[in-house]
Coordinates of N, CA and C in Angstrom, one line a residue:
Chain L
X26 N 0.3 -6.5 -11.0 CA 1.0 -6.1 -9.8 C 2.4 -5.7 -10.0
X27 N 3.1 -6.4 -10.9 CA 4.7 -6.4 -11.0 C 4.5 -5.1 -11.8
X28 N 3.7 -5.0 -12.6 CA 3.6 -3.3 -13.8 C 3.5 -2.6 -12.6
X29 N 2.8 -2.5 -11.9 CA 2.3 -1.3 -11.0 C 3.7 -1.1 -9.7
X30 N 4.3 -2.2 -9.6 CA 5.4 -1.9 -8.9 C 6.7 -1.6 -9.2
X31 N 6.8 -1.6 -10.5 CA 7.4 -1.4 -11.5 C 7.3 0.3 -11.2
X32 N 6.6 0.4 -11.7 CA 5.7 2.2 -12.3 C 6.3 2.9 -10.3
X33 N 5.8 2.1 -9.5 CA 6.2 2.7 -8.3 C 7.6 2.8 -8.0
X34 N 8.5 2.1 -8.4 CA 10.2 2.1 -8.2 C 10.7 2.9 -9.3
X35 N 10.0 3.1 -10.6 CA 10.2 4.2 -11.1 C 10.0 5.6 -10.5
X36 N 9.6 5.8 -10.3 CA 8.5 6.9 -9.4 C 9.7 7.5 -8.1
X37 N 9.7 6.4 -7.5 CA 11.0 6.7 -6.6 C 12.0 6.7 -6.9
X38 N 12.6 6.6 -7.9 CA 13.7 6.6 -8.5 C 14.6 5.5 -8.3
X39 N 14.2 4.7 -7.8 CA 15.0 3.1 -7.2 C 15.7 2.6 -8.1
X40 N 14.8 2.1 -9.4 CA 15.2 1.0 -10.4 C 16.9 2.2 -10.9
X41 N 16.8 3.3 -10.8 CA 17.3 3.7 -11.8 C 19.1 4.1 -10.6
X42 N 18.4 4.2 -9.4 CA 19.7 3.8 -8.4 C 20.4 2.3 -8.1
X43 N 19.5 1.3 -8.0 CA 19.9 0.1 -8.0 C 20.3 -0.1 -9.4
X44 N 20.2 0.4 -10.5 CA 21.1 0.3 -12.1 C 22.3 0.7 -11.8
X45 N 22.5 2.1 -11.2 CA 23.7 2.9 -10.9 C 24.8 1.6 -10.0
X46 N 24.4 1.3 -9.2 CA 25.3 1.1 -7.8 C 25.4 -0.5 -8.4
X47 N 25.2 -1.0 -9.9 CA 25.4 -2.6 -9.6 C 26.9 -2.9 -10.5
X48 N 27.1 -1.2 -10.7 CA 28.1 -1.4 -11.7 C 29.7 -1.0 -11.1
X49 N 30.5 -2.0 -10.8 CA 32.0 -1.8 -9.8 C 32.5 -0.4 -10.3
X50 N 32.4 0.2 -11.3 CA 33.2 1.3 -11.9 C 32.6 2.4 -11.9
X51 N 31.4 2.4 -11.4 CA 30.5 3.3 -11.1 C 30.5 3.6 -9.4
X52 N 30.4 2.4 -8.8 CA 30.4 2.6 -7.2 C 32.0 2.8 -7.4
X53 N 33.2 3.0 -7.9 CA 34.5 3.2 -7.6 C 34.1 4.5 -7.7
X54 N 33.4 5.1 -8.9 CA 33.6 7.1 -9.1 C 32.9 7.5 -8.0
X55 N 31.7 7.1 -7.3 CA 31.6 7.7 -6.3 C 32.1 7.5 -4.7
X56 N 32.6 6.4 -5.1 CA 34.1 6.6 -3.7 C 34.6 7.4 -3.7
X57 N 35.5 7.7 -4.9 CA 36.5 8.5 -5.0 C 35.8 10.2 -4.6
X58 N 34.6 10.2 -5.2 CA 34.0 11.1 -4.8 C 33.6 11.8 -3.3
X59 N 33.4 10.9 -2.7 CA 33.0 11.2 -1.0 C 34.8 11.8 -0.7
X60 N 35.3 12.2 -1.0 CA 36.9 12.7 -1.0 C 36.6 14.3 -0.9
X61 N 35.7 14.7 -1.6 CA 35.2 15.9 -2.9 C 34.5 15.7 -4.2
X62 N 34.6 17.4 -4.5 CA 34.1 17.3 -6.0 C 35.5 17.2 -7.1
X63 N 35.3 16.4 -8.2 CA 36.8 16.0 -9.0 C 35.6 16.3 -10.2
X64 N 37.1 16.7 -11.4 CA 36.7 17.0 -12.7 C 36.2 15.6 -13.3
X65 N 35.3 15.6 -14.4 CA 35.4 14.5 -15.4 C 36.8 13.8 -16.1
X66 N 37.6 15.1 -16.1 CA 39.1 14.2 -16.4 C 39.8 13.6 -15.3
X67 N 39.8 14.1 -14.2 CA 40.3 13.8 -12.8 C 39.7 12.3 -12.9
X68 N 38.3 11.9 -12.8 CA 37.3 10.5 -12.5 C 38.1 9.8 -13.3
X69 N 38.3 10.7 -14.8 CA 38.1 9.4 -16.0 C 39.9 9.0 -15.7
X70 N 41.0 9.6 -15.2 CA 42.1 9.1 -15.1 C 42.2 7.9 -14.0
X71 N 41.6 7.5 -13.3 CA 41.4 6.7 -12.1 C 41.0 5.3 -12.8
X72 N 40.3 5.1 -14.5 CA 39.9 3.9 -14.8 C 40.5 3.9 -16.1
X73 N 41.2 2.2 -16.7 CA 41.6 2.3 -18.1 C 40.3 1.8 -18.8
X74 N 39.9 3.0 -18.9 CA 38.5 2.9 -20.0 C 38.1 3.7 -21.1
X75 N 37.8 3.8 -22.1 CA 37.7 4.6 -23.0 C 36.9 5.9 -22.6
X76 N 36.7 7.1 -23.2 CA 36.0 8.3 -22.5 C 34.8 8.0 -22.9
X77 N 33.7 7.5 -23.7 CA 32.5 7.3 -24.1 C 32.0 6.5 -23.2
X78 N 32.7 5.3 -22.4 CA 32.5 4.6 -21.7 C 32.1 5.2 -20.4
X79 N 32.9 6.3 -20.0 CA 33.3 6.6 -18.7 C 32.3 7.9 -18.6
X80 N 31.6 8.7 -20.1 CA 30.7 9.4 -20.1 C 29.1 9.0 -19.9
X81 N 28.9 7.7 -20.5 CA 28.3 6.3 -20.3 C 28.0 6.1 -18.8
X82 N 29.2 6.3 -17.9 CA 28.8 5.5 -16.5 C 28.3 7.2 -15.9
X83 N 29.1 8.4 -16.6 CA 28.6 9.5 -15.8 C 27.3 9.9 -15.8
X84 N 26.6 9.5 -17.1 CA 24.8 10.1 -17.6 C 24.2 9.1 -16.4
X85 N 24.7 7.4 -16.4 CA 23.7 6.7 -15.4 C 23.7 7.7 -14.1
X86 N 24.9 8.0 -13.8 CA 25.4 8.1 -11.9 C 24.1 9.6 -11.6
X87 N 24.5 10.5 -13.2 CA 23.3 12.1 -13.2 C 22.3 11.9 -13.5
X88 N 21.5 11.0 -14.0 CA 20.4 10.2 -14.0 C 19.4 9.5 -12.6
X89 N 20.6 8.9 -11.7 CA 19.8 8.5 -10.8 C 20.0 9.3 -9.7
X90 N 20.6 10.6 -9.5 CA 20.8 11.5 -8.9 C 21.7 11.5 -7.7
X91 N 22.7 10.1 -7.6 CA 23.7 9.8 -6.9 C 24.8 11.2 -6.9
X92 N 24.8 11.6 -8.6 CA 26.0 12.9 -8.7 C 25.3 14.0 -9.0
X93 N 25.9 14.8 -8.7 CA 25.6 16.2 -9.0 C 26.6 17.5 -10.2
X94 N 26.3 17.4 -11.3 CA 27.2 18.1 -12.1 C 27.0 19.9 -12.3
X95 N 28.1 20.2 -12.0 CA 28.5 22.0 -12.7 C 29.6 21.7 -13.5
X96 N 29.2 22.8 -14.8 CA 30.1 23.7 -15.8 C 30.5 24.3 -15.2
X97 N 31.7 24.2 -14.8 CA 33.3 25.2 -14.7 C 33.8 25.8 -15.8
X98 N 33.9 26.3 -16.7 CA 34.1 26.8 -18.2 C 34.0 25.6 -18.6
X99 N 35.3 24.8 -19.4 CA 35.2 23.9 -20.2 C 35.2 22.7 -19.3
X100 N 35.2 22.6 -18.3 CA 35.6 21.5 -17.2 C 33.9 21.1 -16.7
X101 N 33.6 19.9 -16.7 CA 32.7 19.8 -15.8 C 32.8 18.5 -14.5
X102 N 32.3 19.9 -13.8 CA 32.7 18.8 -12.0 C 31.7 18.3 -11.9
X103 N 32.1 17.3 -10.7 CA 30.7 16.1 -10.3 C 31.5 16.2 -8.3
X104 N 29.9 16.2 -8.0 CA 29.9 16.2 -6.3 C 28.8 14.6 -6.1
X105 N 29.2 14.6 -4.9 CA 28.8 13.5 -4.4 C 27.6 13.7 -4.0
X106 N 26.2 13.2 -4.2 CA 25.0 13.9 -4.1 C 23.7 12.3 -3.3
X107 N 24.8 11.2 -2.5 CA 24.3 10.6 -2.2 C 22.9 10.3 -0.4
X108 N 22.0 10.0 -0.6 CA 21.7 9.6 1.2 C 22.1 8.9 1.7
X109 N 21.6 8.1 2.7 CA 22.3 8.0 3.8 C 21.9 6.4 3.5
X110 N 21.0 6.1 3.2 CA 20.5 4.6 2.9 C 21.1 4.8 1.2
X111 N 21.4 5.5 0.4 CA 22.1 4.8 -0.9 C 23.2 4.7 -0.5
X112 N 24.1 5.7 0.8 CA 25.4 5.3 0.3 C 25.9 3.9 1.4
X113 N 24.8 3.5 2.2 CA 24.8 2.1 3.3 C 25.1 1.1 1.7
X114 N 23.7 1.4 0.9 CA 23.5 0.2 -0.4 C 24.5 0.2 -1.0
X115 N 25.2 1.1 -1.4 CA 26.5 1.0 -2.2 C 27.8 0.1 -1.6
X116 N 27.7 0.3 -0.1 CA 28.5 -0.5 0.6 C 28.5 -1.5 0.6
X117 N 27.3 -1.8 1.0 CA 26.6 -3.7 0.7 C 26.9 -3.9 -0.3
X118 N 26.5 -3.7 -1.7 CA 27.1 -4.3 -2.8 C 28.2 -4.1 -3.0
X119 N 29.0 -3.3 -2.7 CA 30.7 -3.3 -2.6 C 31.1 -4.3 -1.7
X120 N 30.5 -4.4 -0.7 CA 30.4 -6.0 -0.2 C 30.2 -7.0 -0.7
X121 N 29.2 -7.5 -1.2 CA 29.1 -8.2 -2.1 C 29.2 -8.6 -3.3
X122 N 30.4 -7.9 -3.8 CA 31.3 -7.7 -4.9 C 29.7 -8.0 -6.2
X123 N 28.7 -7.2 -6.1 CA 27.9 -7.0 -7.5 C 28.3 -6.6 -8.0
X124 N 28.3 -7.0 -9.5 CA 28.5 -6.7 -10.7 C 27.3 -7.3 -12.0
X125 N 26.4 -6.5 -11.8 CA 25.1 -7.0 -12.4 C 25.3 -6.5 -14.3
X126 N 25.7 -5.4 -14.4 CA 26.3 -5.6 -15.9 C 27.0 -5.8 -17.0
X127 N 28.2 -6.8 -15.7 CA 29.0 -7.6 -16.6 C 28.2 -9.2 -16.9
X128 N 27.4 -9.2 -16.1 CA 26.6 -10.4 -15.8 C 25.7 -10.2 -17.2
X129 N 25.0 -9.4 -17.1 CA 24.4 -8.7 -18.7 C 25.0 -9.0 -19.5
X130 N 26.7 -8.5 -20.3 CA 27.3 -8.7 -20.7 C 27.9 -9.4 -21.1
X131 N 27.8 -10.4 -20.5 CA 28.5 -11.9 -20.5 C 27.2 -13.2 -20.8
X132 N 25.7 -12.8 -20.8 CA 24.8 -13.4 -21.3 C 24.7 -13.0 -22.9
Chain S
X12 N 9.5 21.7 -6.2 CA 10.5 21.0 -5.3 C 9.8 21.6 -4.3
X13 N 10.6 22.9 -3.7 CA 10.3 22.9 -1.6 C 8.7 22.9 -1.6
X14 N 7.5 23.0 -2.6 CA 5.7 23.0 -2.4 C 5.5 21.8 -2.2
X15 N 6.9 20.9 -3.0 CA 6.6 18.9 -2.7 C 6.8 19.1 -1.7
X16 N 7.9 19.2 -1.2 CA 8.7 19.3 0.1 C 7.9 19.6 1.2
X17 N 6.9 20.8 1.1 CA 6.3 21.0 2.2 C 5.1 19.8 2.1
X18 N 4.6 19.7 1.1 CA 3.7 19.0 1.2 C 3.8 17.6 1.7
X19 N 5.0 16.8 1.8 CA 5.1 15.7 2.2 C 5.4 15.9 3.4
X20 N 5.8 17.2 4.4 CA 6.1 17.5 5.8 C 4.4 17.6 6.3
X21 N 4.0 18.7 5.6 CA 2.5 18.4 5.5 C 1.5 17.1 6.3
X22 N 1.9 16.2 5.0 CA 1.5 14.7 4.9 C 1.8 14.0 5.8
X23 N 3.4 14.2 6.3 CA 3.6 13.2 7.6 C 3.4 13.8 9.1
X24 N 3.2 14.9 9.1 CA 2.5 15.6 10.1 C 1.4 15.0 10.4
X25 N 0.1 15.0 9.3 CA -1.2 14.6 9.7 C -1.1 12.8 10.2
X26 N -0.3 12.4 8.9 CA -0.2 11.0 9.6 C 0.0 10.3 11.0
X27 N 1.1 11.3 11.3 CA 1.3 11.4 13.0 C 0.5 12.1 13.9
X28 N -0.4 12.7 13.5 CA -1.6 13.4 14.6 C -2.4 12.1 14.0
X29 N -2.9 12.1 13.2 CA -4.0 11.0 12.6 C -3.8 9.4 13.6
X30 N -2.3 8.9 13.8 CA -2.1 8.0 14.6 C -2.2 8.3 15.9
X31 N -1.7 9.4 16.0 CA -2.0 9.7 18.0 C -3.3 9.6 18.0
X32 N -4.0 10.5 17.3 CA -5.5 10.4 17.8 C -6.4 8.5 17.6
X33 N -6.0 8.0 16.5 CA -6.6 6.7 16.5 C -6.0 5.7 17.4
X34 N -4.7 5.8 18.2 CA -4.3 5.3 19.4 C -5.3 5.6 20.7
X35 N -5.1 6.8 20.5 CA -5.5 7.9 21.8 C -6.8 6.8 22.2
X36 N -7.7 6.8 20.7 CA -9.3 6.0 21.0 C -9.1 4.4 21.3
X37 N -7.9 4.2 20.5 CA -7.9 2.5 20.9 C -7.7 2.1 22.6
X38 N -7.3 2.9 22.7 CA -6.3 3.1 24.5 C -8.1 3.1 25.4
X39 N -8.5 4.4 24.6 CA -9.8 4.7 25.6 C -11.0 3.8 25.4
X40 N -10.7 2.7 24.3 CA -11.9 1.6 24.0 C -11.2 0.4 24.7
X41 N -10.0 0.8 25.6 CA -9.5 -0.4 25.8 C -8.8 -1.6 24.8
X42 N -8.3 -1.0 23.7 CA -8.2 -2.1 22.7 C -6.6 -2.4 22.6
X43 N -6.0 -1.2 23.4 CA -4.4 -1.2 23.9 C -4.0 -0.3 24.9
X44 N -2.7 -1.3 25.8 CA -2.4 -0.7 26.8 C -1.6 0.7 26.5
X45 N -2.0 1.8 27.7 CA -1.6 3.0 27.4 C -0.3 2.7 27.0
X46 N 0.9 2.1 27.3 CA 2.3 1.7 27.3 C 2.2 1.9 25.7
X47 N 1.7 0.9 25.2 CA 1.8 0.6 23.8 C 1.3 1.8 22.9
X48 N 0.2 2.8 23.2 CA 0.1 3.8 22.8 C 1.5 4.5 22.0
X49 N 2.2 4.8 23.3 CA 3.3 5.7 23.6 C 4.1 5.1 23.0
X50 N 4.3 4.0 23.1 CA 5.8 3.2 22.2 C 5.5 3.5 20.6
X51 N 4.6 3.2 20.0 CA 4.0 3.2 18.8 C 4.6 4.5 18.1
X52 N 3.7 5.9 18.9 CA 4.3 7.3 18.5 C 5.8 7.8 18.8
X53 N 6.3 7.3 19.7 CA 7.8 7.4 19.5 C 8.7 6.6 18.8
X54 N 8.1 5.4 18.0 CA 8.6 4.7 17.0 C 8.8 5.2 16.0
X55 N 7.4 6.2 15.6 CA 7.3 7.0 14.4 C 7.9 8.2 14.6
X56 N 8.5 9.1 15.3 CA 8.9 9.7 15.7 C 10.9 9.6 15.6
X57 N 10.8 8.1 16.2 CA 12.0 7.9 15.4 C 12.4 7.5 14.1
X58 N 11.4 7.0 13.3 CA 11.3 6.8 11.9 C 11.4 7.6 11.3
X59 N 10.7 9.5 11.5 CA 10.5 10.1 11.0 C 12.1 10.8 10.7
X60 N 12.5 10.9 11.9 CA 13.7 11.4 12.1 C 15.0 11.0 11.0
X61 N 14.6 9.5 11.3 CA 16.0 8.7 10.2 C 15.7 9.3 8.9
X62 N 13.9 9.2 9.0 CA 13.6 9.7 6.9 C 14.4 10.8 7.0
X63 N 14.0 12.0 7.8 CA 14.7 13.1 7.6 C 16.2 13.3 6.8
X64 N 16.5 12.7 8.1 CA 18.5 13.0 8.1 C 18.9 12.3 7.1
X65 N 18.2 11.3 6.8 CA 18.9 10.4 5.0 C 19.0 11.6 4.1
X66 N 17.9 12.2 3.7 CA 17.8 13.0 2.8 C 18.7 14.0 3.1
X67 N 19.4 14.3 4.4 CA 20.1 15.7 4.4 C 21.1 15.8 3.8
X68 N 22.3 14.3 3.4 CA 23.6 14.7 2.2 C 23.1 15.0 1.2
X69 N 21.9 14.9 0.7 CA 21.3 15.1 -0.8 C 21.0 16.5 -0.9
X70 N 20.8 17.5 0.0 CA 20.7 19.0 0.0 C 21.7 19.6 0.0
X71 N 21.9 19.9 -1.0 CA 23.7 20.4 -1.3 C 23.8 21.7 -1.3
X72 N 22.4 22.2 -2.2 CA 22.3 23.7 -2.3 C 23.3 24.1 -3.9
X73 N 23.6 25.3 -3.8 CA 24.2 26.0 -5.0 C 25.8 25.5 -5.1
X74 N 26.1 25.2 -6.2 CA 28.0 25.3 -6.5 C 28.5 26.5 -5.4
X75 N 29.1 26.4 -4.4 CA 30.4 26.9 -3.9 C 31.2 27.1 -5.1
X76 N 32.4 28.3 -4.5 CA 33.0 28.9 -6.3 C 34.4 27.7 -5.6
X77 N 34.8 27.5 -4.3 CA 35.7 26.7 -4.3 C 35.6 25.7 -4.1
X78 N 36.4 24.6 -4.8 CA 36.3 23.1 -4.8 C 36.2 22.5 -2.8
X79 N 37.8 22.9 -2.6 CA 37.3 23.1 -0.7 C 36.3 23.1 0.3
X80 N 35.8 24.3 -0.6 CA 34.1 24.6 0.3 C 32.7 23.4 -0.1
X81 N 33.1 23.2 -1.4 CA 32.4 22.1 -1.8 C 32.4 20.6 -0.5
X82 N 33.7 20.4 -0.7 CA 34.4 19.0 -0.4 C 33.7 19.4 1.1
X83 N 33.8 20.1 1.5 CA 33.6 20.6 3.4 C 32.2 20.7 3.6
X84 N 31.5 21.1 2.7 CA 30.0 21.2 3.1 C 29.6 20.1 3.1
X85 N 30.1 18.8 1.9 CA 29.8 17.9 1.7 C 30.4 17.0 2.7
X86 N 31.1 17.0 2.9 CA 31.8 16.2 4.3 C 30.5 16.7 5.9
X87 N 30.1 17.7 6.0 CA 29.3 17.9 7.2 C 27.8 17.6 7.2
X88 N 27.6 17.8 5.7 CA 26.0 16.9 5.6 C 26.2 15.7 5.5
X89 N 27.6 14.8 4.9 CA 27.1 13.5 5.5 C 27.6 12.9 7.2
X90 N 28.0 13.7 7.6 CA 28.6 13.1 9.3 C 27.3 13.8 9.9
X91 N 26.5 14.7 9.5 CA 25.3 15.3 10.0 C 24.1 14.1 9.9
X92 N 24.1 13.9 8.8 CA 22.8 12.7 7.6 C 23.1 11.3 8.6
X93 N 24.4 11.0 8.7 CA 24.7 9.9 8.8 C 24.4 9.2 10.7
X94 N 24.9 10.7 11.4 CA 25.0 10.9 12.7 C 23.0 10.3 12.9
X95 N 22.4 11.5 12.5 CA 21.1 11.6 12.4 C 20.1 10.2 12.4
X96 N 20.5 9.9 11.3 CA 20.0 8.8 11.0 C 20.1 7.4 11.4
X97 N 21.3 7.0 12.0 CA 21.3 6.1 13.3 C 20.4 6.5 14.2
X98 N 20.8 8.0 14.6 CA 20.4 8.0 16.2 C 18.6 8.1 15.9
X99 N 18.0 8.1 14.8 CA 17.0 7.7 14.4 C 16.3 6.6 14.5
X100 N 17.3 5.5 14.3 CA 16.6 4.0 13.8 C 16.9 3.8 15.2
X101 N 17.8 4.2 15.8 CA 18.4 3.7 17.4 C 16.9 4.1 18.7
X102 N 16.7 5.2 18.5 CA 15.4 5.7 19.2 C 14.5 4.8 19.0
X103 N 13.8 4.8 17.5 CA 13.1 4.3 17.1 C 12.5 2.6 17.6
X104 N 14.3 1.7 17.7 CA 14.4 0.4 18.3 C 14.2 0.9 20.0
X105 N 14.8 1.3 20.4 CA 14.6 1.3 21.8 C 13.6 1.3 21.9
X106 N 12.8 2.8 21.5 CA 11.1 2.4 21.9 C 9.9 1.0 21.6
X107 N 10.4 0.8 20.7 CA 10.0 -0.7 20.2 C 10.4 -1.8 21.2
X108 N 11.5 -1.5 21.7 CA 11.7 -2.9 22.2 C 12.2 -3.1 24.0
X109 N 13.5 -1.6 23.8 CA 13.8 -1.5 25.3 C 12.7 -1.4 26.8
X110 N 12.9 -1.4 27.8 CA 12.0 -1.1 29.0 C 11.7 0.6 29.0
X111 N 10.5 0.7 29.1 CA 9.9 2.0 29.0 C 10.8 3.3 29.5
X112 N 11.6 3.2 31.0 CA 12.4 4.3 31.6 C 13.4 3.9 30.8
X113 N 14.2 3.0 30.3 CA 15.3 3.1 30.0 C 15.2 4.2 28.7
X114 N 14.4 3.6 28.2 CA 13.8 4.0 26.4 C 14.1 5.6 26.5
X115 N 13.4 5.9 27.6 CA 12.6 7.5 27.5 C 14.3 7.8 27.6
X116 N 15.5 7.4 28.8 CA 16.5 8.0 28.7 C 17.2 8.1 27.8
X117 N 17.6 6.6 27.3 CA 18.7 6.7 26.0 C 18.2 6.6 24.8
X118 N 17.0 7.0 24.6 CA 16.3 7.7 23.8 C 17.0 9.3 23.4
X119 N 16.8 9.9 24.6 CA 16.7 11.3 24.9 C 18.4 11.4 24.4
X120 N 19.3 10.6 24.7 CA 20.9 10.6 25.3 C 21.0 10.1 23.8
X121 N 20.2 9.3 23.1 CA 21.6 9.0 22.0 C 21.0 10.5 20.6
X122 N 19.7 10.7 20.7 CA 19.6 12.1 19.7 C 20.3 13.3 20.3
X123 N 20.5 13.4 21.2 CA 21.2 14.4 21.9 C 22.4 14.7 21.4
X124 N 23.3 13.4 21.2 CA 24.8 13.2 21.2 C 25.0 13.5 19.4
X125 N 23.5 12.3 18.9 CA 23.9 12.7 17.2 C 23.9 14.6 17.1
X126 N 22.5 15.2 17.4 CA 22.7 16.8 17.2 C 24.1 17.3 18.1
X127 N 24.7 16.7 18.5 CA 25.9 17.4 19.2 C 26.7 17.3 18.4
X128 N 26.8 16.3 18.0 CA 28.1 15.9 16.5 C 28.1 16.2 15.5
X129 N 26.3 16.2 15.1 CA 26.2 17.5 13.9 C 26.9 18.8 13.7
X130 N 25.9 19.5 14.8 CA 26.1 21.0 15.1 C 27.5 20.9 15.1
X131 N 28.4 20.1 16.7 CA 29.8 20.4 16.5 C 30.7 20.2 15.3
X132 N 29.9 19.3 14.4 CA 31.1 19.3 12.7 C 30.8 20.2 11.9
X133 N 29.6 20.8 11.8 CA 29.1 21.5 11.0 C 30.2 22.8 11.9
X134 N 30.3 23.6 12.5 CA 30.9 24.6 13.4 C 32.4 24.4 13.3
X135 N 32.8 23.3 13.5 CA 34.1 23.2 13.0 C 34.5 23.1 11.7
X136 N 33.6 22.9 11.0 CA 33.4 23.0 8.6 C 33.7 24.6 8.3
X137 N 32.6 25.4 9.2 CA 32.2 26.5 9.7 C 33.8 27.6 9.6
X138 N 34.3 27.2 10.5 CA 35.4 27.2 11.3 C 36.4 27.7 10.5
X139 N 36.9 26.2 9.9 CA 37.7 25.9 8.8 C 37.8 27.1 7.6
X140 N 36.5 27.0 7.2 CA 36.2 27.8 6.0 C 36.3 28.9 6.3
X141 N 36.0 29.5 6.8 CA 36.2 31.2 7.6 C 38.0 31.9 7.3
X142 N 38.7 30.0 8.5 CA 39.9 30.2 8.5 C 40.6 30.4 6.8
X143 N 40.7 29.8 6.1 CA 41.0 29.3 4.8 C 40.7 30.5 3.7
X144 N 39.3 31.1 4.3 CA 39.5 32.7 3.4 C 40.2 33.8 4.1
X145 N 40.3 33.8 5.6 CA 40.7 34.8 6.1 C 43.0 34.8 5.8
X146 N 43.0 33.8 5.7 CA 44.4 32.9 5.5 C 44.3 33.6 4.1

């Protein structure tokens, strides 16, 4: 049952939004985001983090389809590409100050 | 994409005729009061609505060449999505729960107001952007 519900939150893309939104530096880029669309350098100046890192949080965010990226020549932008119940979820766990992969990280 | 798209409009179409009509018979076998019929399909009806409007910040369409136009479209699908989708779940509760005349009015009165706030932000997005190239 858990395989098959598994296979179905895959399917809807959930597991891979509820990955996105558990991470504080991830739900900060797309705050900043509901502002506009901002460059990858623009995002990555907003956090003292390394760029691999911050490339890292951008694959999860275009992955679970929270962001939306275009090639500007060498620039690439990111838009805000959330619904209406992910960006409620993102609240709540900004409410609830989740942080599920420092939690990882720290096991 | 829009062949899924249609086809899950499709699918919730039939679902919703498929429930009226298996009400329609429960009503006429006596197995529920006509009241309850009616609440039931305007529950789904409000349901369907909320599904809707969630999904509408997620339709972005093509890159706009200016950042602006971006920021502004995106700003009107979500006060559009967001408007929507309350006044979705809000319908939805009333018919579920409120008194039948009241339901049917502020039913009617609170989707009214979300598509007024839509349309009106979208029109003033509209607006803006028109002004901003003609500027």
């Amino acid at each position: 049952v858990l395989d098959k519900a598994r296979r179905l939150a895959n399917y809807l893309n959930v597991s891979t939004v509820f990955k996105a939104l558990a991470d504080p530096t991830r739900r900060q880029v797309l705050q900043l985001l509901r502002q506009g669309p901002l460059s990858a350098g623009e995002l990555a100046d907003h956090f003292p983090v390394s760029k691999p890192t911050m490339s890292a949080h951008f694959a999860v965010l275009r992955e679970s389809g929270l962001v939306d990226s275009d090639k500007h020549g060498k620039t690439v932008m990111y838009r805000l590409k959330m619904s209406v119940l992910e960006e409620a979820l993102m609240e709540f766990s900004g409410l609830l100050g989740l942080n599920l992969s420092q939690r990882k990280a720290s096991k | 994409m829009i062949l899924s798209r249609i086809s899950v409009s499709i699918a919730l179409g039939l679902v919703l005729l498929g429930t009226s009509a298996g009400l329609k018979y429960a009503q006429h076998v006596d197995l529920i009061e006509p009241d309850t019929a009616k609440r039931l399909v305007q529950v789904m009806i409000g349901l369907m609505l909320a599904g809707y409007a969630n999904v509408m910040p997620k339709n972005l369409g093509t890159w706009p060449a200016s950042p602006v136009a971006v920021a502004r479209a995106q700003s009107a699908l979500r006060v559009g999505g967001w408007s929507l989708t309350l006044a979705g779940f809000v319908y939805a509760g009333l018919w579920a729960l409120a008194p039948l005349e009241f339901a049917n009015l502020a039913s009617m009165a609170i989707v009214a107001t979300a598509l007024f706030i839509t349309m009106g932000y979208g029109a003033r997005t509209l607006l803006a952007c028109r002004a901003t190239r003609i500027g």
